[in-house]
XYZ file of C-alpha atoms in Angstrom:
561
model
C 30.222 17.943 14.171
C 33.774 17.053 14.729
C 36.680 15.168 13.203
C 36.608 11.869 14.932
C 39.889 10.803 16.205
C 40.494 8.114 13.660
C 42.944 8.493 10.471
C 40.226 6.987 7.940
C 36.716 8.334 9.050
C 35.343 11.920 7.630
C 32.113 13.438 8.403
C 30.403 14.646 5.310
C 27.774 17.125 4.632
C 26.037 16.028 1.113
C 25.807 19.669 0.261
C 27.075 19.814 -3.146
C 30.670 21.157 -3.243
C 31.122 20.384 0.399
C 35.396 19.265 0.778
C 35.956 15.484 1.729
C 38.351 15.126 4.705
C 41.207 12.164 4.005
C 43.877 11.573 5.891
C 44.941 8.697 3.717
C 44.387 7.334 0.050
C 44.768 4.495 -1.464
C 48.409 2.796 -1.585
C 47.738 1.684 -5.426
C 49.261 3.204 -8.304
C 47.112 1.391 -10.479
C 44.305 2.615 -12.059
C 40.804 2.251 -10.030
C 38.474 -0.276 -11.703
C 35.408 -0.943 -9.294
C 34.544 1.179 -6.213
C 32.681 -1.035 -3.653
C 30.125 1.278 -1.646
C 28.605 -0.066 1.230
C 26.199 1.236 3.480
C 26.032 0.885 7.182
C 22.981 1.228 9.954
C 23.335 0.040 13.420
C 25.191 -3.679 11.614
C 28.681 -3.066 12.106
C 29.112 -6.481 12.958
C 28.173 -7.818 9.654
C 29.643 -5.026 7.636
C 33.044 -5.913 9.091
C 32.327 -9.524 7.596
C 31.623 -7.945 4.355
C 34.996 -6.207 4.654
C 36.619 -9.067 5.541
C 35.532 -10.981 2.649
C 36.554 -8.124 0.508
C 40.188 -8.663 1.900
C 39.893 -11.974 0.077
C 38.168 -10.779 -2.928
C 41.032 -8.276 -3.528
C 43.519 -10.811 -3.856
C 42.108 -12.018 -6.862
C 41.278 -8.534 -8.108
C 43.358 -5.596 -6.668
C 41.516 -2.842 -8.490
C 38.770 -2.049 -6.440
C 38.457 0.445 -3.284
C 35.803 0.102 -0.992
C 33.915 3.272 0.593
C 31.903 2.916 3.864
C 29.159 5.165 4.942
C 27.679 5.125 8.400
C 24.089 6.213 7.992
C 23.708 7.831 11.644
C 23.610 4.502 13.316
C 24.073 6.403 17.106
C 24.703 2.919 18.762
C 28.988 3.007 18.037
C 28.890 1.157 14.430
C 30.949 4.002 13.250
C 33.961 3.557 15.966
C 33.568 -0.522 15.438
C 34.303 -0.660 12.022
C 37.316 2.157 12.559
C 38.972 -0.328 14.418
C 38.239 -3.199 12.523
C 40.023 -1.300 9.416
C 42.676 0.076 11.543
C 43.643 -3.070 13.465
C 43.467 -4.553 10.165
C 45.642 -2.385 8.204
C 42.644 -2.174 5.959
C 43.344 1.606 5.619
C 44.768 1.984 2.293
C 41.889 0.838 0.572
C 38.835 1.573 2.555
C 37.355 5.282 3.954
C 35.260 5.284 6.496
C 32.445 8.009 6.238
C 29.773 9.253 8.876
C 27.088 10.191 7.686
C 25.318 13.426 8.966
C 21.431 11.706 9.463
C 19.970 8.451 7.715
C 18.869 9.141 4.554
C 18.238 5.765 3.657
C 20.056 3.630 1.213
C 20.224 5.498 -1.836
C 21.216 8.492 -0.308
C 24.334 6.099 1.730
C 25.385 4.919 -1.598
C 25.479 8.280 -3.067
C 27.600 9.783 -0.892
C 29.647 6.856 -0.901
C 30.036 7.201 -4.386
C 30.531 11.071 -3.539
C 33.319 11.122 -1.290
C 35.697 8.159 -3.469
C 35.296 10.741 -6.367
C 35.545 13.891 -4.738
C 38.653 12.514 -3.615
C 39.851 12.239 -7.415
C 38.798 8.710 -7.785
C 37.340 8.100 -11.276
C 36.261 4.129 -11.229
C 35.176 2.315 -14.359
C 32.499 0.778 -12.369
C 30.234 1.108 -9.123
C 29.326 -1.871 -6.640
C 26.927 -1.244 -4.178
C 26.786 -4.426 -1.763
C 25.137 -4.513 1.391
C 26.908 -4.768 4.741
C 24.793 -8.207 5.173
C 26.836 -9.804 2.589
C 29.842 -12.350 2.307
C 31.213 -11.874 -1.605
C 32.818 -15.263 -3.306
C 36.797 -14.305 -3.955
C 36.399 -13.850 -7.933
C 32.762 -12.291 -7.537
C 33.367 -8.770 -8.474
C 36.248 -9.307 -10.742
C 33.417 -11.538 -12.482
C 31.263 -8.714 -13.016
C 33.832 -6.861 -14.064
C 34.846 -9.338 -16.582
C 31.619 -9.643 -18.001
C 30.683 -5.887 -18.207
C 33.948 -5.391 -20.014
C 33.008 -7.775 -22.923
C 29.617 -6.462 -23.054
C 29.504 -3.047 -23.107
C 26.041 -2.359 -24.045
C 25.132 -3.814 -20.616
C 25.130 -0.733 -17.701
C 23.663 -2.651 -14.874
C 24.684 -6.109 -14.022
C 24.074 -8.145 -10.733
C 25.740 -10.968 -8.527
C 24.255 -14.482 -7.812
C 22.356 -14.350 -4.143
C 22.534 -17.205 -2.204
C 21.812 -17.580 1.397
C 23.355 -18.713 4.596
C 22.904 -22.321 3.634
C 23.745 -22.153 -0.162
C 20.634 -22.192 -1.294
C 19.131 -20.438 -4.603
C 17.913 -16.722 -3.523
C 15.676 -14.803 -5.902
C 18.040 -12.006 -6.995
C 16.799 -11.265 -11.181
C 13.678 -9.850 -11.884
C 10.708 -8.960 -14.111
C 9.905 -4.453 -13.723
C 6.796 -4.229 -11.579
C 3.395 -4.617 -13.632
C -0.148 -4.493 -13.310
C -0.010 -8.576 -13.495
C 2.471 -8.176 -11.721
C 1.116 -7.130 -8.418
C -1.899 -9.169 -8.715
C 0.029 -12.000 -8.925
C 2.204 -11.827 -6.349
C -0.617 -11.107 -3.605
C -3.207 -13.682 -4.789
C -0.724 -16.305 -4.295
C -2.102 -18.432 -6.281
C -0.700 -20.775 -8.763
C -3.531 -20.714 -11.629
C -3.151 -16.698 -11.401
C 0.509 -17.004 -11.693
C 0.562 -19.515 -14.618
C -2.367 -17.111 -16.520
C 0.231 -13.976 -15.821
C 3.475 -16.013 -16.420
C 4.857 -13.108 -18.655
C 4.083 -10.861 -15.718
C 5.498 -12.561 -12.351
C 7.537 -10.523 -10.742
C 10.071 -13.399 -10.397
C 12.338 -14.566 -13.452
C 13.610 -18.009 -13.699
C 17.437 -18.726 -12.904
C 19.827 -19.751 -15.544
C 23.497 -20.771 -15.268
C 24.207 -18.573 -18.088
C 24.167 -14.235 -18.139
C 21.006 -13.251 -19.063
C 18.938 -9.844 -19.348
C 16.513 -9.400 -16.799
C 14.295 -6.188 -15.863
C 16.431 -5.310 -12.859
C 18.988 -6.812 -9.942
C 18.821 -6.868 -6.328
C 20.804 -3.640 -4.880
C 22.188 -6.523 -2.537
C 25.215 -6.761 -5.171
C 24.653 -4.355 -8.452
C 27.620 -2.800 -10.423
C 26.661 -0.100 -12.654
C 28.713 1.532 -15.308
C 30.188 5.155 -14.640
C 28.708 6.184 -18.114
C 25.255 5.083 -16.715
C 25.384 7.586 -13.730
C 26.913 9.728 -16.172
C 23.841 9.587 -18.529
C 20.566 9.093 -15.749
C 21.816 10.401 -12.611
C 22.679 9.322 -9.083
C 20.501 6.675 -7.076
C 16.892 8.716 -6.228
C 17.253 10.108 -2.777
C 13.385 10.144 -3.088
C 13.221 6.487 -1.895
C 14.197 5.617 1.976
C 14.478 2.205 1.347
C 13.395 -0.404 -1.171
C 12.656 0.258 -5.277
C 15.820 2.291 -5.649
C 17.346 0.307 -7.849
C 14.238 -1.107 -9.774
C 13.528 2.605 -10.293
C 17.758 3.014 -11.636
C 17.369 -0.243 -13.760
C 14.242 1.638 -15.431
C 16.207 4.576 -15.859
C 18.865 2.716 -17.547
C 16.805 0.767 -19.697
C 14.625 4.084 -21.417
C 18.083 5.668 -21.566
C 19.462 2.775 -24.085
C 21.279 0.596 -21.238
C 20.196 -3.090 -20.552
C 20.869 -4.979 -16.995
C 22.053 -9.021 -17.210
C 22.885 -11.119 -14.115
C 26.091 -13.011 -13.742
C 25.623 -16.295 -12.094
C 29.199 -16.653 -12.066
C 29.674 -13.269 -9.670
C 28.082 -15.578 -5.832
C 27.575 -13.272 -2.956
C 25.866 -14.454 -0.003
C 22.910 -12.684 1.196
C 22.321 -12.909 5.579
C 18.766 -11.369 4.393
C 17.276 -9.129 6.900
C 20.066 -8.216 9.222
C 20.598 -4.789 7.981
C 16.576 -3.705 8.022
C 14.701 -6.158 9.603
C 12.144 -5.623 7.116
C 12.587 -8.987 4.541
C 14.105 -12.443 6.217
C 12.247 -15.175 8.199
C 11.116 -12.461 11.224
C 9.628 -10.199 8.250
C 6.017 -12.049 8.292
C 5.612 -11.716 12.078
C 5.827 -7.819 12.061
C 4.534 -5.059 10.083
C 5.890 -4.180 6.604
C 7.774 -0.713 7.422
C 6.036 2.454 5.659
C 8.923 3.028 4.119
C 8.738 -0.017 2.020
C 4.590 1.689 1.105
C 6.105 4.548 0.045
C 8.391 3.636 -2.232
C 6.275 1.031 -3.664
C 3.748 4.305 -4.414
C 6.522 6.359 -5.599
C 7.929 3.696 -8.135
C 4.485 3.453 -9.845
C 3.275 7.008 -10.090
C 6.946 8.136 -10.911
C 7.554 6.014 -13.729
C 3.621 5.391 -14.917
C 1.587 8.051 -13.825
C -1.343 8.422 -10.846
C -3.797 7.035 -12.875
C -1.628 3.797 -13.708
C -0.381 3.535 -9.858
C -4.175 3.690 -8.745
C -4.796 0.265 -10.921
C -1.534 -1.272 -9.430
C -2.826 -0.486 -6.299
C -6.516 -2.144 -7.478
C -4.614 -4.982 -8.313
C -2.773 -5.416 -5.708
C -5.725 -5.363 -3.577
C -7.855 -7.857 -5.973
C -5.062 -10.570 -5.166
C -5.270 -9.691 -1.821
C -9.103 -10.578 -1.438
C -8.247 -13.751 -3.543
C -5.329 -14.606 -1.140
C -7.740 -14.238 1.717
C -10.688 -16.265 0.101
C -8.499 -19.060 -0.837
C -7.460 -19.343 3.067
C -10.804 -19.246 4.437
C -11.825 -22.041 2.187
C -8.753 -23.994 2.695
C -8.528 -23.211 5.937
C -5.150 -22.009 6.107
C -3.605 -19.446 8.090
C -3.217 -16.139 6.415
C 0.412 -15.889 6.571
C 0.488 -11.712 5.870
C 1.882 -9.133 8.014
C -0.117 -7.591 10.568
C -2.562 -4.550 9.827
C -1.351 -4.838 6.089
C -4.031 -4.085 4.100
C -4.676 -1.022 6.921
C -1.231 0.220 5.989
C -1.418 -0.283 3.001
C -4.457 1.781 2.335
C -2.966 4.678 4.225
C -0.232 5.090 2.781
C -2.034 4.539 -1.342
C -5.184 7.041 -0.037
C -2.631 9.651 1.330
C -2.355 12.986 -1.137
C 0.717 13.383 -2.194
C 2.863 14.694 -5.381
C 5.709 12.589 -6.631
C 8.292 14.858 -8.930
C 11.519 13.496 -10.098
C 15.155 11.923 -8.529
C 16.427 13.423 -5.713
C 19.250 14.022 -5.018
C 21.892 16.247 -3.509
C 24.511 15.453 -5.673
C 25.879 17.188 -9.036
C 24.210 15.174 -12.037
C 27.340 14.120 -13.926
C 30.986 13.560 -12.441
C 33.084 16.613 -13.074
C 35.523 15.987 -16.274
C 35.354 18.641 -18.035
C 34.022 16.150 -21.112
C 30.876 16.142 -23.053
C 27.587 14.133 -22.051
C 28.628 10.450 -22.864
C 26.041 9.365 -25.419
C 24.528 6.095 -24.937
C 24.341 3.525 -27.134
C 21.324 2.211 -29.584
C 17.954 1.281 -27.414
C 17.380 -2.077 -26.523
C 15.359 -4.310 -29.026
C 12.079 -3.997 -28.346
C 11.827 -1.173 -25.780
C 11.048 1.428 -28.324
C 9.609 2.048 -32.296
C 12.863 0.898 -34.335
C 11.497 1.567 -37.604
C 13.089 4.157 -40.174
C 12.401 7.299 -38.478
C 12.790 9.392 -41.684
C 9.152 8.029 -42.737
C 6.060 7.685 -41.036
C 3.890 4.265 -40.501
C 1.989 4.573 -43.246
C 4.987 5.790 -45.290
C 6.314 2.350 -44.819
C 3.661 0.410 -45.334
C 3.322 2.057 -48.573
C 6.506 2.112 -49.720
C 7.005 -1.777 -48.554
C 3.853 -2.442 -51.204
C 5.279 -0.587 -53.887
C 8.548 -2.939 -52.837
C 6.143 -5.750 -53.578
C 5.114 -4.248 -57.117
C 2.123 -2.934 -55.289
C 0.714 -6.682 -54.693
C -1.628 -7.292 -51.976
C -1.436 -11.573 -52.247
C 2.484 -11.019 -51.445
C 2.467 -12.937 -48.201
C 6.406 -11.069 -47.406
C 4.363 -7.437 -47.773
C 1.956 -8.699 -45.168
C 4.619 -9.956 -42.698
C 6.761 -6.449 -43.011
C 3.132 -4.254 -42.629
C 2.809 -6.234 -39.277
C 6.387 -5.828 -38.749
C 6.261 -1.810 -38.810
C 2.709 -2.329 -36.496
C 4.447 -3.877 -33.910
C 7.474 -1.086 -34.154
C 5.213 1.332 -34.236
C 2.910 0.228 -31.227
C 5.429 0.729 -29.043
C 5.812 4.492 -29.584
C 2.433 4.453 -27.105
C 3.686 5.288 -23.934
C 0.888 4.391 -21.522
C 0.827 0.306 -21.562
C -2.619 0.130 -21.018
C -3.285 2.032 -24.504
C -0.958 -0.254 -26.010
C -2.349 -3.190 -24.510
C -5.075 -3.989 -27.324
C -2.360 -3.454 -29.853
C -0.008 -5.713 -28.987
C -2.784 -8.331 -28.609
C -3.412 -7.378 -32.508
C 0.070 -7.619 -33.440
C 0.687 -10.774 -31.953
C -2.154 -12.737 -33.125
C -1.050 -11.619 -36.669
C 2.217 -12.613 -35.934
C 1.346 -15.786 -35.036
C -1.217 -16.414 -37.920
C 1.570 -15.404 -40.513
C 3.791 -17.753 -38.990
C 0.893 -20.688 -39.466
C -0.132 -19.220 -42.789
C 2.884 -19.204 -44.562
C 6.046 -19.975 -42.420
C 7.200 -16.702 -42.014
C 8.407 -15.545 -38.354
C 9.789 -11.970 -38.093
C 10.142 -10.718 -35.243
C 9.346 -6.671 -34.418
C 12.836 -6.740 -31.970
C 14.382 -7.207 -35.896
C 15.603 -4.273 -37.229
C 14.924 -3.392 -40.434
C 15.584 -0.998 -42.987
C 13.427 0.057 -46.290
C 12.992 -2.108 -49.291
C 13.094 -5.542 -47.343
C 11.464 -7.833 -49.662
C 11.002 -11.520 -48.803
C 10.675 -13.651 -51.527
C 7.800 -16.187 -51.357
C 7.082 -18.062 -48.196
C 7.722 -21.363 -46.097
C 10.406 -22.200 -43.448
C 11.674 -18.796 -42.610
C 12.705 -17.698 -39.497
C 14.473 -13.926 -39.703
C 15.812 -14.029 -36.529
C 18.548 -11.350 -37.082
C 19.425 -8.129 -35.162
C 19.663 -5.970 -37.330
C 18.386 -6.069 -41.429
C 19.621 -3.311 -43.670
C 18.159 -1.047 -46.778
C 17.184 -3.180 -49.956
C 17.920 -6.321 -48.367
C 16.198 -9.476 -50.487
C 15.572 -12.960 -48.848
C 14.309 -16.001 -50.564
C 12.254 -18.651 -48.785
C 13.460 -21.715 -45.826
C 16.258 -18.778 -44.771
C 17.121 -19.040 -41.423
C 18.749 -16.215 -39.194
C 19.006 -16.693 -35.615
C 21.418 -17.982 -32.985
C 24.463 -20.455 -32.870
C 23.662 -21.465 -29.497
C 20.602 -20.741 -27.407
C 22.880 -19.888 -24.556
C 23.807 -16.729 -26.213
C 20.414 -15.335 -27.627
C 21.998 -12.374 -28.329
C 24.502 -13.707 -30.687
C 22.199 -12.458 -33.731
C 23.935 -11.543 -37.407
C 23.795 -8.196 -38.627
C 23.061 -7.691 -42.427
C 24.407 -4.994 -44.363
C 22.377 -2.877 -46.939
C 21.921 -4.890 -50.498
C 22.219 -8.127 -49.569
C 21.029 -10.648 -51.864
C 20.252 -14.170 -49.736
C 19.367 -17.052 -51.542
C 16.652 -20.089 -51.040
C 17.995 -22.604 -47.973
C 20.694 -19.882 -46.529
C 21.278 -20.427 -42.756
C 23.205 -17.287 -41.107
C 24.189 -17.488 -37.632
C 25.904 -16.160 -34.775
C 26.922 -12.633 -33.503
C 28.312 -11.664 -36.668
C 28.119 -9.235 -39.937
C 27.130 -9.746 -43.504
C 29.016 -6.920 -45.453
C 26.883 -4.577 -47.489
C 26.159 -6.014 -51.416
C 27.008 -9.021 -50.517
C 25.588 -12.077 -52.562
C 24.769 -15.141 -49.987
C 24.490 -18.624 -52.075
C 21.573 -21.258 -51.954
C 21.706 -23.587 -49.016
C 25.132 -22.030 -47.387
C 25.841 -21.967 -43.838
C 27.511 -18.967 -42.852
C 28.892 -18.603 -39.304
C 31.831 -16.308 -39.611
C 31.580 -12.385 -40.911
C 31.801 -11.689 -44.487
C 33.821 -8.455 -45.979
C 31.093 -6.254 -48.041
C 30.743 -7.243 -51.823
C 31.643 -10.791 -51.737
C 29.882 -13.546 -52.899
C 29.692 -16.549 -50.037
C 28.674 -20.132 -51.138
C 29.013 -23.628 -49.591
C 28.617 -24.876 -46.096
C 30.757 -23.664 -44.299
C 30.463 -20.051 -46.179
C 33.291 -19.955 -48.650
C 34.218 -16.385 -50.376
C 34.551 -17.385 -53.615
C 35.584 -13.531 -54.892
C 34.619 -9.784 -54.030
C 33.828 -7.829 -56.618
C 30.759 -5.157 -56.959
C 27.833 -7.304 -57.620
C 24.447 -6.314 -59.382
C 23.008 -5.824 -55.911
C 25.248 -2.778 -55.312
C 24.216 0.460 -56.094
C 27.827 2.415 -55.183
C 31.152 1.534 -56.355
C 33.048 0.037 -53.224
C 35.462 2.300 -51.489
């Protein structure tokens, strides 16, 4: 291979420690925020679009730099977007790569991500767009904006809309068992049964966690790649970012989407594979494979053989439901052919691929992520066991078994401790245990405690009725009298929950709420509203929460520092 005669194209081998050719870099002194990666096969036509609506988009926000791989297209993408950028004057803040063979998409953005940082970039963020795309002017400085103020989230994705400004489907549920049932029966009593499940999430005008974003528009945080790894080279096309998203998530990282960050999506003209023309041909193996790989990867054979059960179930519904109807089977040719073929095939799936170092070179320690998201994982005390708890939460109770409080916490530390079970289906009859209870407590005696609540030792919750603990976090010797409510401000923001210190003392009718913190040994009056945080060892009454004075109350067990 050869240098191409063009001042802002460089062919790259993805051989680690392989030298990136540039004749130019970016004109910018300041530092680099976002670097857009885009990946190009055989669309140069649209991916000079993209780049033109990038030239808008950096008015607005000059801080990004956008690198362009050419996955082997062999039909003169690579010398149509050179000009484009050179006729342009697009050079100072776009490179132009050629890839060596197609690799597929993850392997595109890789080395897209690669070559900016082999060239001594060091961006706080990564956005990998498609070349099918048109991006709003403020859309990535949105996503910027947001992952900036929230910087437990790693993974956050853009709005999709298409051609005619419709709604797109861009924010999803992780692929389940329901899941794939679901979505090839078709059928709306199945999907109402498995609403939890549906692969599909419902749209809100608000950020809001989902299980992963379309790789159409995604910006991950450096620390994330820093912490999982590249993109998996193991998938050609398709899953690659599900699979990243799930990566993320076990490694303590959340993903939102921003509907304020619009991109819209021409869907289809980069693969051919989704879009209106995607029903009348068949679905690429590619798209098999990496469906087979996602499962057994993250779940195991044995899990990715009932997907695959599933999956055919709703398939045979599907098919029923036509022939009775009489309705045209609207699948892809020879589906359920390919589809077997590719699910009976022998094969081994190992871990991400990729030719790429792990971590970018600094020099610095592993960047350690931050706490777990609620609910993913067993947040109880680690320093005791399950039934350590339990028994030292009923000797919290004065060893009383009618204590409705002890019976709330021992489900409490069930449904933490459930979700140390790593294989769903074993966990499956558990949760239905821990959520009937949780629900009969909550008709018994008023008392609704979530397990996504963190909490310490020595909770005690004083008689019953009217109590919603809604918090985020609870600490040690915390003690809460009854109709206390903890929860959120608005429901806009549902993770605006309070934090409570260790040694709190909350009395009867207390209302805390709002992304804020109670202050260790603090005392919390009857029937006060508090919406603002509170220093540790004061004493809060009224509505709004008043400090009245800080001084070490009989809650505290320390003298104040």
């Amino acid at each position: 291979m050869t240098m191409m005669n063009s001042a802002t194209i460089a062919i790259m081998s993805p051989a680690p420690g392989a030298k990136t050719q540039h004749k130019r870099q970016p004109a910018d002194q300041a530092p680099l925020r976002v670097l857009v990666a885009i990946v190009n096969y055989q669309c140069s036509d649209w991916t000079i679009e993209a780049l033109k609506s990038l030239a808008l988009a950096r008015q607005q926000e000059p801080q990004f730099y956008v690198s362009v791989v050419d996955n082997d297209s062999q039909d003169g993408s690579i010398f149509a977007i050179s000009d484009a950028i050179n006729k342009s004057d697009w050079g100072s803040w776009i490179s132009l790569t050629a890839a060596p063979r197609n690799g597929g998409f993850a392997y595109g953005c890789n080395l897209a991500a690669a070559t900016a940082i082999r060239a001594g970039q060091r961006p706080d963020y990564i956005f990998l767009l498609n070349p099918d795309t048109k991006v709003a002017p403020d859309a990535i400085s949105e996503l910027m904006r947001f992952m900036d103020n929230n910087p437990q989230v790693g993974i956050s994705g853009s709005r999709i809309l298409n051609t005619d400004g419709s709604l797109r489907p861009s924010a999803w549920r992780f692929h389940s068992l329901g899941g794939e049932l679901d979505r090839a029966a078709r059928t709306g009593v199945i999907s109402r049964l498995l609403s939890r499940s549906t692969l599909q999430m419902e749209t809100s005008e608000q950020p809001h966690p989902v299980g992963w974003v379309t790789g159409a528009a995604l910006m991950v945080r450096r620390e994330v790649i820093e912490e999982v790894g590249w993109m998996d080279e193991g998938y050609f096309l398709y899953y690659e970012e599900t699979d990243w998203c799930l990566r993320a998530l076990r490694a303590g990282w959340s993903t939102w989407t921003v509907p304020a960050s619009r991109v819209t999506h021409c869907v289809g003209q980069s693969t051919k594979a989704t879009g209106e023309q995607a029903a009348q041909q068949r679905v690429p193996r590619y798209m098999l494979e990496s469906r087979r790989r996602f499962f057994q990867k993250n779940h195991g054979l044995g899990y990715r053989c009932l997907a695959d059960i599933a999956w055919l179930s709703g398939s045979f519904i599907y098919r029923m439901r036509c022939l009775l109807q009489r309705k045209t089977w609207d699948v892809p040719p020879h589906l359920i052919r390919d589809f077997l073929a590719v699910a009976l095939r022998p094969t081994k799936v190992t871990g991400e691929k990729s030719d790429y170092p792990r971590y970018f070179a600094t020099g610095k320690t592993r960047h350690q992520p931050p706490p777990l998201a609620a609910g993913s994982h067993n947040n109880n005390p680690p320093e005791l066991s399950f039934s350590a708890l339990v028994w030292e939460d009923y000797c919290t109770y004065d060893r009383n078994p009618f204590e409705p409080g002890f019976w709330v916490m021992a489900n409490h530390r069930f449904g933490n401790w459930r979700m140390g079970i790593h294989y769903r289906l074993m966990r499956a009859p558990l949760t239905a245990l821990y959520r009937t209870w949780n629900l009969l407590f909550n008709w018994l005696w008023g008392i609704k405690l979530d397990y996504t609540v963190q909490v310490g030792r020595r909770v005690r919750i004083w008689h019953h009725g009217g109590m919603v603990l809604g918090a985020r976090a609870i600490g040690n010797d915390v003690q809460i009298r009854q109709n206390t409510t903890f929860g959120v401000a608005n429901r806009q923001q549902p993770t605006g929950k309070p934090v409570i210190g260790d040694g709190v003392d909350i009395g009867t009718g207390a209302v805390i709420v709002g992304d804020i913190q109670i202050g260790a040994h603090s005392v919390i009056g009857a029937n006060s509203l508090i919406n603002r945080s509170v220093p540790p060892y004061s004493v809060v009454v009224g509505v709004p929460g008043t400090i009245i004075r800080q001084r070490l109350v009989a809650s505290a067990k320390e003298n104040p520092s």
